Short mmCIF file of N, CA and C in Angstrom, two decimals:
data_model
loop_
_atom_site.label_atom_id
_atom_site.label_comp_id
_atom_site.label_asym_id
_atom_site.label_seq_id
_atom_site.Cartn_x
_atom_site.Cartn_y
_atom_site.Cartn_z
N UNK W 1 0.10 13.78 12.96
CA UNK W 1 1.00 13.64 11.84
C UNK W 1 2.44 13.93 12.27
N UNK W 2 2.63 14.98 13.40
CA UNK W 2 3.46 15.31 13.48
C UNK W 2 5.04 13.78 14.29
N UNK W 3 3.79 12.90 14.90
CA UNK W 3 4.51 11.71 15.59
C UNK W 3 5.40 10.48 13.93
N UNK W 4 4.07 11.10 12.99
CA UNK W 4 4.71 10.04 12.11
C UNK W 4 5.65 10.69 10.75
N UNK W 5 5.70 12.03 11.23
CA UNK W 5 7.07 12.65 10.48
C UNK W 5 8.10 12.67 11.07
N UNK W 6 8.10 12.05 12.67
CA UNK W 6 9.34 11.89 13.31
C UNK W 6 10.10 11.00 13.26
N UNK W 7 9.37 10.13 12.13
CA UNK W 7 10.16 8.50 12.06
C UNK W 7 10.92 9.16 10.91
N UNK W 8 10.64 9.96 10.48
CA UNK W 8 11.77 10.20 8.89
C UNK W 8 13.70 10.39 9.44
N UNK W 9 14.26 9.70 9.00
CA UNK W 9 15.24 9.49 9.55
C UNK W 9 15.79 8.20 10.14
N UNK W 10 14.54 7.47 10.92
CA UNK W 10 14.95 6.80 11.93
C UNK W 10 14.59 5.30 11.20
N UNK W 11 15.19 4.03 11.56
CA UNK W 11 14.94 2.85 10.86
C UNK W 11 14.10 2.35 10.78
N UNK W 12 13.58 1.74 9.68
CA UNK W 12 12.25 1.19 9.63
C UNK W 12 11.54 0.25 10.49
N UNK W 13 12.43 -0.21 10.87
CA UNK W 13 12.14 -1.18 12.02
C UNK W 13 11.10 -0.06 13.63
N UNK W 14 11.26 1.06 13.22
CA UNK W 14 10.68 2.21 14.48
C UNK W 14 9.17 1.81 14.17
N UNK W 15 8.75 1.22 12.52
CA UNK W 15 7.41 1.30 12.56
C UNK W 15 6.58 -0.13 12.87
N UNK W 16 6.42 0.70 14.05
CA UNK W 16 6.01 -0.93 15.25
C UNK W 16 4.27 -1.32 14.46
N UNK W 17 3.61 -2.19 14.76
CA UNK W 17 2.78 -2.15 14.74
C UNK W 17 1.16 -1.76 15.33
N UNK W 18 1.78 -0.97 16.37
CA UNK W 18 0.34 -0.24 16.90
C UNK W 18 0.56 1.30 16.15
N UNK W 19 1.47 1.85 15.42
CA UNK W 19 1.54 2.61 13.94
C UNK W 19 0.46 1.80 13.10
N UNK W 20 0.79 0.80 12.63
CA UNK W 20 0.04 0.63 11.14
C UNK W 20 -1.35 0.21 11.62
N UNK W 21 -2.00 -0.85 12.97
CA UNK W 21 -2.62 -0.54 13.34
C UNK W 21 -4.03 1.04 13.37
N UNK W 22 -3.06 2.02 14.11
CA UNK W 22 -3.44 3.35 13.88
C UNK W 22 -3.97 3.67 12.61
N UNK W 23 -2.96 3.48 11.82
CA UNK W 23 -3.42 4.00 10.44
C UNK W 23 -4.62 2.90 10.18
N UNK W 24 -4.42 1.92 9.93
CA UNK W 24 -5.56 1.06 9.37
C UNK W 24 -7.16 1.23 9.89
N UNK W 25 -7.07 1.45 11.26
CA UNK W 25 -8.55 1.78 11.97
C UNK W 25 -9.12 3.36 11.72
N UNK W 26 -8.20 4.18 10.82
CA UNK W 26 -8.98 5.32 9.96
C UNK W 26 -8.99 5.00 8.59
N UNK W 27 -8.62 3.68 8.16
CA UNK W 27 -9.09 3.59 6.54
C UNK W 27 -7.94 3.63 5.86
N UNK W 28 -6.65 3.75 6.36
CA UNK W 28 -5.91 3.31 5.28
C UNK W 28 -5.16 1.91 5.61
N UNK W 29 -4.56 1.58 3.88
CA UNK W 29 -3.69 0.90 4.16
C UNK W 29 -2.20 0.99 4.04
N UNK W 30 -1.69 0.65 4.87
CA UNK W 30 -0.04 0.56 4.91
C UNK W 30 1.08 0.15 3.96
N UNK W 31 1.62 0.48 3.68
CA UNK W 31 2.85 0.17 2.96
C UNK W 31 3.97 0.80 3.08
N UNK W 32 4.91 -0.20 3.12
CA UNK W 32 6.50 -0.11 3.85
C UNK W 32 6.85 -0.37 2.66
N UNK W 33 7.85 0.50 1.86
CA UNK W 33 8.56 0.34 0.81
C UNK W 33 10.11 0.70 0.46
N UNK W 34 11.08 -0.14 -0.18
CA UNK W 34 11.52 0.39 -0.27
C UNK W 34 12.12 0.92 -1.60
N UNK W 35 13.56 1.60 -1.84
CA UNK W 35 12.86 2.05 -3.22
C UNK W 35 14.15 2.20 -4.13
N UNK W 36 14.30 2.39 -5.07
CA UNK W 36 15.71 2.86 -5.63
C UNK W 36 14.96 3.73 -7.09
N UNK W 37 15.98 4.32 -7.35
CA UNK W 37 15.74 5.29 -8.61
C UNK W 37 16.16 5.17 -9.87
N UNK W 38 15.25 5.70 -10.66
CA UNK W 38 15.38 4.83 -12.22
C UNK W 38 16.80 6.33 -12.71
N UNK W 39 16.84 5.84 -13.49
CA UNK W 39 17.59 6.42 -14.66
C UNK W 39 17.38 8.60 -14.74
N UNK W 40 16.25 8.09 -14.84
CA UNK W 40 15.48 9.88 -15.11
C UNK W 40 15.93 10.52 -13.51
N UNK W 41 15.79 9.62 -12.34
CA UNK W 41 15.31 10.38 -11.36
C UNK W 41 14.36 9.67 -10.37
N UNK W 42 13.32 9.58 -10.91
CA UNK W 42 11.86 8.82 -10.22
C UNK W 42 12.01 7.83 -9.34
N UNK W 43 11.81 7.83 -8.16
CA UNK W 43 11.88 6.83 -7.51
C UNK W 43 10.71 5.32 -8.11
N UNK W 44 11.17 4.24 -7.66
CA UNK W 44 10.04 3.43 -7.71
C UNK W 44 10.39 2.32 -6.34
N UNK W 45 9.49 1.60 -6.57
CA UNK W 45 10.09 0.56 -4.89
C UNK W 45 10.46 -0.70 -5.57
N UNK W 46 11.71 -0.93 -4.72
CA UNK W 46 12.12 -2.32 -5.38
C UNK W 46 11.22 -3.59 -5.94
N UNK W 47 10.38 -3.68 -4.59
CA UNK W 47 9.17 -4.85 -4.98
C UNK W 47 8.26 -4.47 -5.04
N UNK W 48 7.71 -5.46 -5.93
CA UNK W 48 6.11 -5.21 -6.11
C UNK W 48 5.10 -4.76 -5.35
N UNK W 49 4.42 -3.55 -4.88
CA UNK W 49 3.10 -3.59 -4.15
C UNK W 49 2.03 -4.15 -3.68
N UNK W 50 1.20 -4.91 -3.53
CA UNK W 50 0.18 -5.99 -3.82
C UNK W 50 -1.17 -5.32 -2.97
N UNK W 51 -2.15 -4.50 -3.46
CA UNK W 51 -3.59 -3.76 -2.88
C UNK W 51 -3.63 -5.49 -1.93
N UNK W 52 -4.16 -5.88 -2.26
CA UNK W 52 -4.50 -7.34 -1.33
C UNK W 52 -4.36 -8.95 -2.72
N UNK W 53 -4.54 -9.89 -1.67
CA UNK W 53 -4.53 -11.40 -2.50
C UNK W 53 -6.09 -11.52 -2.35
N UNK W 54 -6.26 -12.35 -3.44
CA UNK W 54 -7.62 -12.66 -3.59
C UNK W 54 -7.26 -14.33 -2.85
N UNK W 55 -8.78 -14.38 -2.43
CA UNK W 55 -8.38 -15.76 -1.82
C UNK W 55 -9.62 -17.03 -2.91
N UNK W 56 -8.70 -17.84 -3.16
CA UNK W 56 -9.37 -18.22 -4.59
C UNK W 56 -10.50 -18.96 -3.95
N UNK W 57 -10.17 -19.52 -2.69
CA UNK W 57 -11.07 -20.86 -2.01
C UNK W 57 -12.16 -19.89 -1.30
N UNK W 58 -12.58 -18.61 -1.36
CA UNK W 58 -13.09 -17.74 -0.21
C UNK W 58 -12.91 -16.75 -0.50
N UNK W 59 -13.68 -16.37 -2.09
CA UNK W 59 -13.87 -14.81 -3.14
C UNK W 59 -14.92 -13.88 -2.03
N UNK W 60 -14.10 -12.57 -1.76
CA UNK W 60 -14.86 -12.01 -0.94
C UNK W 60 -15.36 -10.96 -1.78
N UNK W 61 -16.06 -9.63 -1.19
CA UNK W 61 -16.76 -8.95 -2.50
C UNK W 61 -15.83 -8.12 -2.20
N UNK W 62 -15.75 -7.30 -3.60
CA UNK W 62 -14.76 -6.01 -4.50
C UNK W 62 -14.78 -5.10 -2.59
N UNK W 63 -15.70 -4.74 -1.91
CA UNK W 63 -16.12 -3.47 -1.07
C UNK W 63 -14.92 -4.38 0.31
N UNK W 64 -15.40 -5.66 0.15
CA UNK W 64 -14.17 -5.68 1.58
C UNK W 64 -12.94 -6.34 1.17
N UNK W 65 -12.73 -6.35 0.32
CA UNK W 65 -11.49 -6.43 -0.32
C UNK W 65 -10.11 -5.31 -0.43
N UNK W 66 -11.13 -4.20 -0.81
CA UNK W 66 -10.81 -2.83 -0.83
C UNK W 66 -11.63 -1.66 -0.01
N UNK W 67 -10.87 -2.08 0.96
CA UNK W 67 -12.03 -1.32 1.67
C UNK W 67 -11.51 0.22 2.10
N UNK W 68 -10.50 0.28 1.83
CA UNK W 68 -9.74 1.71 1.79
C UNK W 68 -9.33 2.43 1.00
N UNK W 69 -9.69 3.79 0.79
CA UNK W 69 -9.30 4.38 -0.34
C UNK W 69 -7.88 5.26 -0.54
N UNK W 70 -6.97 5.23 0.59
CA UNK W 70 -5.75 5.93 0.55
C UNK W 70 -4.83 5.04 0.91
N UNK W 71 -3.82 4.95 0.47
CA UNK W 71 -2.54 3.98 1.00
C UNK W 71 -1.55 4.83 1.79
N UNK W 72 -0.97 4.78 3.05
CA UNK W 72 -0.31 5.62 3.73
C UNK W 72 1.26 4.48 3.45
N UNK W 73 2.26 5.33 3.07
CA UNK W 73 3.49 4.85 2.46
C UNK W 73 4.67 5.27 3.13
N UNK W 74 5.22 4.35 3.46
CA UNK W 74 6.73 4.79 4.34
C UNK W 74 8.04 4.66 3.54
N UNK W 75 8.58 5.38 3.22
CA UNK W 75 9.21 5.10 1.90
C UNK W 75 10.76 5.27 2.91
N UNK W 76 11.36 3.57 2.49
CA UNK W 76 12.77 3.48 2.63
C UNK W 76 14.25 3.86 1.87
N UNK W 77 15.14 3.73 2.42
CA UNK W 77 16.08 3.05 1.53
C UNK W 77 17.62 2.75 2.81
N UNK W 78 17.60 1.57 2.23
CA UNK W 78 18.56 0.49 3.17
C UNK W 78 18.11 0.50 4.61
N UNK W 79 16.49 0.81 4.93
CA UNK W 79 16.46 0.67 5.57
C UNK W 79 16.62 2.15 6.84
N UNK W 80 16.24 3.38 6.02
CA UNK W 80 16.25 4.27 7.23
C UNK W 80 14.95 4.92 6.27
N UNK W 81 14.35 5.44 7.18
CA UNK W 81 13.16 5.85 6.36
C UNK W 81 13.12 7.58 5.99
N UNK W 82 13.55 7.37 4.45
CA UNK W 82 13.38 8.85 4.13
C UNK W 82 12.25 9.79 3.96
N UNK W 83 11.13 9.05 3.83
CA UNK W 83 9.52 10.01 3.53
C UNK W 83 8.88 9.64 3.57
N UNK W 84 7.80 9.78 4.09
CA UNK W 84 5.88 9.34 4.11
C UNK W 84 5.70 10.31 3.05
N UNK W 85 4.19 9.01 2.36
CA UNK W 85 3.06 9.76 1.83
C UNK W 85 1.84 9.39 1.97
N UNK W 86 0.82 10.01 1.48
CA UNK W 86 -0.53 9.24 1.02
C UNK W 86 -0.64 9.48 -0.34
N UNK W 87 -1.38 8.34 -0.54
CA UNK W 87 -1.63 8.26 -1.92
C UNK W 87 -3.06 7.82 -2.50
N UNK W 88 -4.08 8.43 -2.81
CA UNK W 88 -5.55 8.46 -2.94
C UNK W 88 -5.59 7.23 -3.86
N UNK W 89 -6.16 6.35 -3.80
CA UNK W 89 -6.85 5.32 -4.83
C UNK W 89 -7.78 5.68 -5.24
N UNK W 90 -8.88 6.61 -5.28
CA UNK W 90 -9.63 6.61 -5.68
C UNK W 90 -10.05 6.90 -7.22
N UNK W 91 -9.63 7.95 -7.99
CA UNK W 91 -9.36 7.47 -9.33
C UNK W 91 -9.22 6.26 -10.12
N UNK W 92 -8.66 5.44 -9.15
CA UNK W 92 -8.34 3.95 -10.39
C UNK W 92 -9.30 3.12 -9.69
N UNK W 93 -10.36 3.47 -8.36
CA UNK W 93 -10.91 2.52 -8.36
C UNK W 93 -11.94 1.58 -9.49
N UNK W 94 -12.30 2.64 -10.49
CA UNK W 94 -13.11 1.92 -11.27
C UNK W 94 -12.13 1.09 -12.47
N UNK W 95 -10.70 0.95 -12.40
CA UNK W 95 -10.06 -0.33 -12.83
C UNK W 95 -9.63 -1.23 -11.90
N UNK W 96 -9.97 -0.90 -10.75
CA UNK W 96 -9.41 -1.82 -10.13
C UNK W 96 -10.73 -2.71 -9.63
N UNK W 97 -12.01 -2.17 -9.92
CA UNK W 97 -13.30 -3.14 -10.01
C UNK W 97 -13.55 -4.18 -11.04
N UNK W 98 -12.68 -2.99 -12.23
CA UNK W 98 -12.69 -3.89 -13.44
C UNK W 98 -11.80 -5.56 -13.44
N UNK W 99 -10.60 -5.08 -12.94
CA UNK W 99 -9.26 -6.15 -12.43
C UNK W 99 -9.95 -7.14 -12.13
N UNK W 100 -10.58 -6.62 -10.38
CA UNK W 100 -11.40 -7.73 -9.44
C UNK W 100 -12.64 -8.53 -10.38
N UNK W 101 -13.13 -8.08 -11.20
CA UNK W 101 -14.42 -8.47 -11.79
C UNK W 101 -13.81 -9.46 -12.75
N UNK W 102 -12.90 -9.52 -13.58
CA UNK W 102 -12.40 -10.40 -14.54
C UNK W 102 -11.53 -11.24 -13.50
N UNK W 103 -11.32 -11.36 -12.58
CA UNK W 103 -10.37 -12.25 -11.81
C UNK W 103 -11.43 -13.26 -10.91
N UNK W 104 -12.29 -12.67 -10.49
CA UNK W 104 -13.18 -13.24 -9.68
C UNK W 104 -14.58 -14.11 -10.22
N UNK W 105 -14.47 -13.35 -11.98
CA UNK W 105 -15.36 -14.35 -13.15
C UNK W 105 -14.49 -15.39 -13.56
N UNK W 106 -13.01 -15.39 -13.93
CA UNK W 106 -12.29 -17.08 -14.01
C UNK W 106 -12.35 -17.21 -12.90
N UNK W 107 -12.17 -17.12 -11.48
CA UNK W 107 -12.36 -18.20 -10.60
C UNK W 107 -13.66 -18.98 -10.24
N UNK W 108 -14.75 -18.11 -10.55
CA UNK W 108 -16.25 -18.93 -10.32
C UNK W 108 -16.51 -19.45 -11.35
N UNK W 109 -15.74 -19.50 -13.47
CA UNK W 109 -15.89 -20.53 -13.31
C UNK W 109 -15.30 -21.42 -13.94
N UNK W 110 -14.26 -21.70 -13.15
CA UNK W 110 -13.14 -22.67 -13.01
C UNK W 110 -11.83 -22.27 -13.28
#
């Protein structure tokens, strides 16, 4: 942990891909974000997040779709990276079965 609290500071561009690699072959997934702050305080990230795309031609099942339960997060702004986190999915997995299940019943059928 201590290699990937050393990027705090340094430009995002430091997070090469045998980093996210790393992370991904213990189960998480990656996300590079960046972010600006609302009104109150709260950060949020400029763009949208996306867990994964469903692939409409080649519906795979809910388990390898999502096959990770923590998202490891590099949180920007303009581009220098101010903070990592993790962030557990596991709580919302049972809406996010729900999501996949109504998305993957209109595509099978039609």
């Amino acid at each position: 942990m201590d290699e990937l609290e050393s990027l705090i500071g340094e430009n995002v561009c430091e997070i090469d891909s045998k980093i996210i690699k790393s992370l991904e072959s213990i189960g998480f997934k990656v996300a590079i974000l960046e972010y600006k702050y609302k009104n109150c305080g709260q950060r949020y990230p400029i763009h949208p997040f996306k867990l994964d795309i469903i692939d409409y031609n080649n519906v795979i099942s809910f388990d390898e779709l999502i096959y990770f339960r923590k998202i490891f997060i590099f949180w920007h702004f303009k581009g220098q990276i101010t903070d990592i986190e993790v962030f557990d999915i596991t709580s919302d997995m049972e809406n996010l079965k729900a999501d996949y299940d109504l998305i993957a019943g209109k595509i099978k059928n039609g």
